[in-house]
Coordinates of N, CA and C in Angstrom, one line a residue:
M1 N -22.5 -13.0 -21.8 CA -21.1 -13.4 -21.6 C -20.2 -12.3 -22.0
L2 N -20.5 -11.5 -23.1 CA -19.6 -10.5 -23.5 C -19.5 -9.4 -22.4
L3 N -20.6 -9.1 -21.8 CA -20.7 -8.1 -20.8 C -19.8 -8.5 -19.6
N4 N -19.9 -9.8 -19.2 CA -19.1 -10.3 -18.2 C -17.6 -10.2 -18.5
M5 N -17.2 -10.4 -19.7 CA -15.8 -10.3 -20.1 C -15.4 -8.8 -20.1
I6 N -16.2 -7.9 -20.5 CA -15.9 -6.5 -20.4 C -15.7 -6.0 -19.0
F7 N -16.6 -6.5 -18.1 CA -16.4 -6.2 -16.6 C -15.1 -6.8 -16.1
A8 N -14.8 -8.0 -16.5 CA -13.6 -8.6 -16.1 C -12.3 -7.9 -16.5
V9 N -12.3 -7.4 -17.8 CA -11.1 -6.7 -18.3 C -11.0 -5.4 -17.4
L10 N -12.1 -4.7 -17.2 CA -12.0 -3.4 -16.5 C -11.6 -3.6 -15.1
I11 N -12.2 -4.5 -14.4 CA -11.9 -4.7 -13.0 C -10.5 -5.3 -12.8
G12 N -10.2 -6.3 -13.6 CA -8.8 -6.9 -13.5 C -7.7 -5.9 -13.8
G13 N -8.0 -5.0 -14.8 CA -7.0 -4.0 -15.1 C -6.8 -3.0 -13.9
L14 N -8.0 -2.6 -13.3 CA -7.9 -1.7 -12.2 C -7.2 -2.3 -11.0
V15 N -7.4 -3.6 -10.8 CA -6.7 -4.2 -9.7 C -5.2 -4.3 -10.0
G16 N -4.9 -4.5 -11.3 CA -3.5 -4.5 -11.7 C -2.8 -3.2 -11.4
V17 N -3.5 -2.1 -11.7 CA -3.0 -0.7 -11.4 C -2.8 -0.5 -9.9
A18 N -3.8 -1.0 -9.1 CA -3.8 -0.9 -7.7 C -2.6 -1.6 -7.1
G19 N -2.4 -2.8 -7.6 CA -1.2 -3.6 -7.2 C 0.1 -3.0 -7.6
H20 N 0.2 -2.4 -8.7 CA 1.4 -1.7 -9.2 C 1.6 -0.5 -8.2
L21 N 0.6 0.3 -7.9 CA 0.7 1.4 -7.0 C 1.2 1.0 -5.6
S22 N 0.7 -0.1 -5.1 CA 1.1 -0.5 -3.8 C 2.5 -1.0 -3.8
K23 N 2.9 -1.6 -4.9 CA 4.3 -2.1 -5.0 C 5.3 -1.0 -5.2
E24 N 5.1 -0.2 -6.2 CA 6.0 0.9 -6.6 C 5.8 2.2 -5.9
G25 N 4.6 2.5 -5.4 CA 4.4 3.8 -4.8 C 4.0 4.9 -5.8
K26 N 4.1 4.6 -7.1 CA 3.8 5.6 -8.1 C 3.6 4.8 -9.4
L27 N 3.0 5.5 -10.4 CA 2.9 4.9 -11.7 C 4.2 5.0 -12.5
V28 N 4.8 3.8 -12.8 CA 6.0 3.8 -13.6 C 5.6 3.7 -15.0
M29 N 6.1 4.7 -15.8 CA 5.7 4.9 -17.2 C 6.6 3.9 -18.0
P30 N 6.0 3.5 -19.2 CA 6.8 2.7 -20.1 C 8.1 3.4 -20.6
R31 N 9.1 2.5 -20.8 CA 10.4 3.1 -21.3 C 11.1 2.0 -22.1
K32 N 12.0 2.5 -22.9 CA 12.7 1.6 -23.8 C 14.2 1.7 -23.5
T33 N 14.8 0.6 -23.2 CA 16.2 0.6 -23.0 C 16.9 0.0 -24.3
K34 N 18.2 -0.2 -24.2 CA 18.9 -0.7 -25.4 C 18.5 -2.1 -25.7
K35 N 18.2 -3.0 -24.7 CA 17.9 -4.4 -24.9 C 16.5 -4.7 -24.7
F36 N 15.7 -3.9 -24.1 CA 14.4 -4.3 -23.6 C 13.4 -3.1 -23.6
I37 N 12.1 -3.4 -23.8 CA 11.1 -2.5 -23.7 C 10.3 -2.8 -22.4
Y38 N 10.4 -1.9 -21.5 CA 9.7 -2.1 -20.2 C 8.3 -1.4 -20.3
L39 N 7.3 -2.2 -20.1 CA 5.9 -1.7 -20.2 C 5.4 -0.9 -19.0
G40 N 6.1 -0.8 -17.9 CA 5.7 -0.1 -16.8 C 4.4 -0.6 -16.2
F41 N 3.5 0.3 -15.9 CA 2.3 -0.1 -15.2 C 1.4 -0.9 -16.2
W42 N 1.6 -0.7 -17.5 CA 0.7 -1.4 -18.5 C 0.9 -2.9 -18.4
E43 N 2.1 -3.4 -18.0 CA 2.4 -4.8 -17.8 C 1.4 -5.4 -16.8
E44 N 1.2 -4.7 -15.7 CA 0.3 -5.3 -14.6 C -1.2 -5.1 -15.0
V45 N -1.5 -4.1 -15.8 CA -2.9 -3.9 -16.3 C -3.2 -5.1 -17.2
I46 N -2.3 -5.4 -18.1 CA -2.6 -6.4 -19.1 C -2.7 -7.8 -18.4
L47 N -1.8 -8.1 -17.5 CA -1.8 -9.4 -16.8 C -3.1 -9.5 -15.9
G48 N -3.4 -8.5 -15.2 CA -4.6 -8.5 -14.4 C -5.9 -8.7 -15.2
A49 N -5.9 -8.0 -16.4 CA -7.1 -8.1 -17.2 C -7.2 -9.5 -17.9
L50 N -6.1 -10.0 -18.4 CA -6.1 -11.3 -19.0 C -6.4 -12.4 -18.0
G51 N -5.9 -12.3 -16.8 CA -6.2 -13.3 -15.8 C -7.7 -13.2 -15.4
A52 N -8.2 -12.1 -15.3 CA -9.6 -11.9 -15.0 C -10.5 -12.5 -16.1
V53 N -10.2 -12.2 -17.3 CA -11.0 -12.7 -18.4 C -10.9 -14.2 -18.5
F54 N -9.7 -14.8 -18.3 CA -9.6 -16.2 -18.4 C -10.4 -16.9 -17.3
L55 N -10.3 -16.3 -16.1 CA -11.1 -16.9 -14.9 C -12.6 -16.8 -15.1
V56 N -13.0 -15.7 -15.6 CA -14.5 -15.5 -15.8 C -15.0 -16.4 -16.9
V57 N -14.3 -16.5 -17.9 CA -14.7 -17.4 -19.0 C -14.7 -18.9 -18.6
Y58 N -13.7 -19.3 -17.8 CA -13.6 -20.6 -17.4 C -14.7 -21.0 -16.4
T59 N -15.0 -20.1 -15.4 CA -16.0 -20.5 -14.4 C -17.4 -20.2 -14.8
D60 N -17.6 -19.3 -15.8 CA -18.9 -18.9 -16.3 C -19.9 -18.5 -15.1
P61 N -19.6 -17.4 -14.4 CA -20.5 -17.1 -13.3 C -21.9 -16.6 -13.7
D62 N -22.8 -16.8 -12.8 CA -24.2 -16.5 -13.1 C -24.7 -15.1 -12.6
S63 N -23.8 -14.4 -11.9 CA -24.3 -13.1 -11.4 C -23.1 -12.1 -11.5
T64 N -23.5 -10.8 -11.5 CA -22.5 -9.8 -11.6 C -21.6 -9.7 -10.4
L65 N -22.1 -10.0 -9.3 CA -21.3 -10.0 -8.1 C -20.1 -11.0 -8.2
K66 N -20.5 -12.2 -8.7 CA -19.5 -13.2 -8.9 C -18.4 -12.8 -9.9
V67 N -18.8 -12.1 -10.9 CA -17.9 -11.6 -11.9 C -16.9 -10.6 -11.3
I68 N -17.4 -9.7 -10.5 CA -16.6 -8.7 -9.8 C -15.6 -9.4 -8.9
L69 N -16.1 -10.3 -8.0 CA -15.2 -11.0 -7.1 C -14.1 -11.8 -7.8
L70 N -14.5 -12.6 -8.8 CA -13.5 -13.4 -9.6 C -12.5 -12.5 -10.3
S71 N -12.9 -11.3 -10.8 CA -12.0 -10.4 -11.4 C -11.0 -9.8 -10.5
I72 N -11.5 -9.5 -9.3 CA -10.5 -9.0 -8.3 C -9.5 -10.1 -7.9
I73 N -10.0 -11.3 -7.7 CA -9.0 -12.4 -7.3 C -8.0 -12.6 -8.4
A74 N -8.5 -12.6 -9.7 CA -7.6 -12.8 -10.8 C -6.6 -11.7 -11.0
G75 N -7.1 -10.5 -10.7 CA -6.2 -9.3 -10.8 C -5.0 -9.4 -9.8
F76 N -5.3 -9.9 -8.6 CA -4.2 -10.2 -7.7 C -3.3 -11.3 -8.1
G77 N -3.9 -12.3 -8.8 CA -3.1 -13.4 -9.4 C -2.1 -13.0 -10.4
G78 N -2.5 -12.0 -11.2 CA -1.6 -11.4 -12.2 C -0.4 -10.8 -11.5
E79 N -0.6 -10.1 -10.4 CA 0.5 -9.5 -9.6 C 1.4 -10.6 -9.0
A80 N 0.8 -11.7 -8.6 CA 1.6 -12.8 -8.0 C 2.5 -13.4 -9.1
L81 N 1.9 -13.5 -10.3 CA 2.7 -14.0 -11.4 C 3.9 -13.1 -11.7
L82 N 3.7 -11.8 -11.7 CA 4.9 -10.9 -11.9 C 5.9 -11.1 -10.8
K83 N 5.5 -11.2 -9.6 CA 6.5 -11.4 -8.5 C 7.3 -12.7 -8.7
G84 N 6.6 -13.8 -9.2 CA 7.3 -15.0 -9.5 C 8.3 -14.9 -10.6
L85 N 8.0 -14.1 -11.6 CA 8.9 -13.9 -12.7 C 10.1 -13.1 -12.2
E86 N 9.9 -12.1 -11.3 CA 11.0 -11.3 -10.8 C 11.9 -12.2 -10.0
L87 N 11.4 -13.2 -9.2 CA 12.2 -14.1 -8.5 C 13.0 -15.0 -9.4
L88 N 12.5 -15.4 -10.5 CA 13.2 -16.2 -11.5 C 14.4 -15.4 -12.1
K89 N 14.1 -14.1 -12.4 CA 15.2 -13.3 -12.9 C 16.3 -13.1 -11.9
I90 N 16.0 -12.9 -10.6 CA 17.0 -12.8 -9.6 C 17.8 -14.1 -9.4
R91 N 17.2 -15.2 -9.5 CA 17.9 -16.5 -9.4 C 18.8 -16.7 -10.6
Q92 N 18.4 -16.3 -11.8 CA 19.2 -16.4 -12.9 C 20.5 -15.5 -12.8
K93 N 20.3 -14.3 -12.3 CA 21.4 -13.4 -12.1 C 22.4 -14.0 -11.1
D94 N 21.9 -14.6 -10.0 CA 22.8 -15.1 -9.0 C 23.6 -16.4 -9.5
N95 N 23.0 -17.1 -10.4 CA 23.6 -18.3 -10.9 C 24.7 -18.0 -11.9
R96 N 24.8 -16.8 -12.5 CA 25.8 -16.4 -13.5 C 27.1 -16.1 -12.8

Protein backbone atom coordinates (compact mmCIF):
# COMPACT_ATOMS: atom_id res chain seq x y z
CA MET A 1 0.00 0.00 0.00
CA LEU A 2 2.85 2.40 0.78
CA LEU A 3 4.36 1.80 -2.65
CA ASN A 4 1.00 2.60 -4.27
CA MET A 5 0.84 5.85 -2.31
CA ILE A 6 4.36 6.83 -3.39
CA PHE A 7 3.50 6.15 -7.04
CA ALA A 8 0.31 8.18 -6.63
CA VAL A 9 2.18 11.18 -5.20
CA LEU A 10 4.76 11.14 -7.98
CA ILE A 11 2.33 10.64 -10.84
CA GLY A 12 -0.29 13.05 -9.47
CA GLY A 13 2.39 15.70 -8.97
CA LEU A 14 3.70 15.23 -12.52
CA VAL A 15 0.21 15.53 -13.93
CA GLY A 16 -0.22 18.70 -11.87
CA VAL A 17 2.93 20.16 -13.43
CA ALA A 18 1.76 19.14 -16.90
CA GLY A 19 -1.59 20.83 -16.30
CA HIS A 20 0.16 23.94 -15.06
CA LEU A 21 2.37 24.04 -18.14
CA SER A 22 -0.58 23.61 -20.48
CA LYS A 23 -2.51 26.37 -18.71
CA GLU A 24 0.28 28.93 -18.17
CA GLY A 25 2.73 27.98 -20.92
CA LYS A 26 5.65 28.13 -18.47
CA LEU A 27 6.50 27.32 -14.87
CA VAL A 28 5.30 30.16 -12.66
CA MET A 29 7.57 30.40 -9.66
CA PRO A 30 6.30 31.04 -6.14
CA ARG A 31 6.14 34.67 -5.06
CA LYS A 32 5.05 36.71 -2.08
CA THR A 33 2.86 39.77 -2.38
CA LYS A 34 1.76 42.16 0.38
CA LYS A 35 -1.38 40.18 1.21
CA PHE A 36 -0.81 36.72 -0.20
CA ILE A 37 1.78 34.02 -0.81
CA TYR A 38 1.30 32.55 -4.28
CA LEU A 39 2.68 29.03 -4.54
CA GLY A 40 3.02 29.04 -8.32
CA PHE A 41 3.36 25.62 -9.88
CA TRP A 42 3.71 24.02 -6.43
CA GLU A 43 0.02 24.63 -5.83
CA GLU A 44 -0.92 22.33 -8.69
CA VAL A 45 1.73 19.75 -7.76
CA ILE A 46 0.33 19.55 -4.22
CA LEU A 47 -3.31 19.34 -5.31
CA GLY A 48 -2.57 16.71 -7.95
CA ALA A 49 -0.54 14.61 -5.52
CA LEU A 50 -3.11 14.86 -2.72
CA GLY A 51 -5.96 14.03 -5.06
CA ALA A 52 -4.08 11.02 -6.39
CA VAL A 53 -3.24 9.70 -2.92
CA PHE A 54 -6.82 10.11 -1.70
CA LEU A 55 -8.23 8.32 -4.74
CA VAL A 56 -5.72 5.47 -4.57
CA VAL A 57 -6.27 4.95 -0.85
CA TYR A 58 -10.05 5.09 -1.27
CA THR A 59 -10.24 2.61 -4.16
CA ASP A 60 -7.38 0.30 -3.06
CA PRO A 61 -6.36 -0.87 -6.57
CA ASP A 62 -4.85 -4.32 -7.00
CA SER A 63 -2.40 -3.60 -9.84
CA THR A 64 0.21 -1.00 -10.68
CA LEU A 65 -1.56 -0.10 -13.92
CA LYS A 66 -4.70 0.83 -11.98
CA VAL A 67 -2.63 2.96 -9.60
CA ILE A 68 -1.10 4.83 -12.56
CA LEU A 69 -4.45 5.41 -14.28
CA LEU A 70 -6.18 6.54 -11.09
CA SER A 71 -3.30 8.89 -10.30
CA ILE A 72 -3.51 10.49 -13.73
CA ILE A 73 -7.26 10.97 -13.39
CA ALA A 74 -6.90 12.47 -9.91
CA GLY A 75 -4.11 14.79 -11.10
CA PHE A 76 -6.47 16.25 -13.66
CA GLY A 77 -9.11 16.50 -10.94
CA GLY A 78 -6.79 18.74 -8.93
CA GLU A 79 -6.51 21.03 -11.94
CA ALA A 80 -10.29 21.15 -12.25
CA LEU A 81 -10.54 22.12 -8.58
CA LEU A 82 -8.17 25.04 -9.17
CA LYS A 83 -10.25 26.23 -12.12
CA GLY A 84 -13.36 26.11 -9.94
CA LEU A 85 -11.66 28.17 -7.25
CA GLU A 86 -10.62 30.74 -9.87
CA LEU A 87 -14.23 31.02 -11.03
CA LEU A 88 -15.34 31.65 -7.45
CA LYS A 89 -12.75 34.42 -7.08
CA ILE A 90 -13.96 36.06 -10.31
CA ARG A 91 -17.58 35.92 -9.16
CA GLN A 92 -16.70 37.45 -5.81
CA LYS A 93 -14.87 40.30 -7.56
CA ASP A 94 -17.85 40.94 -9.85
CA ASN A 95 -20.27 41.07 -6.90
CA ARG A 96 -18.27 43.79 -5.12
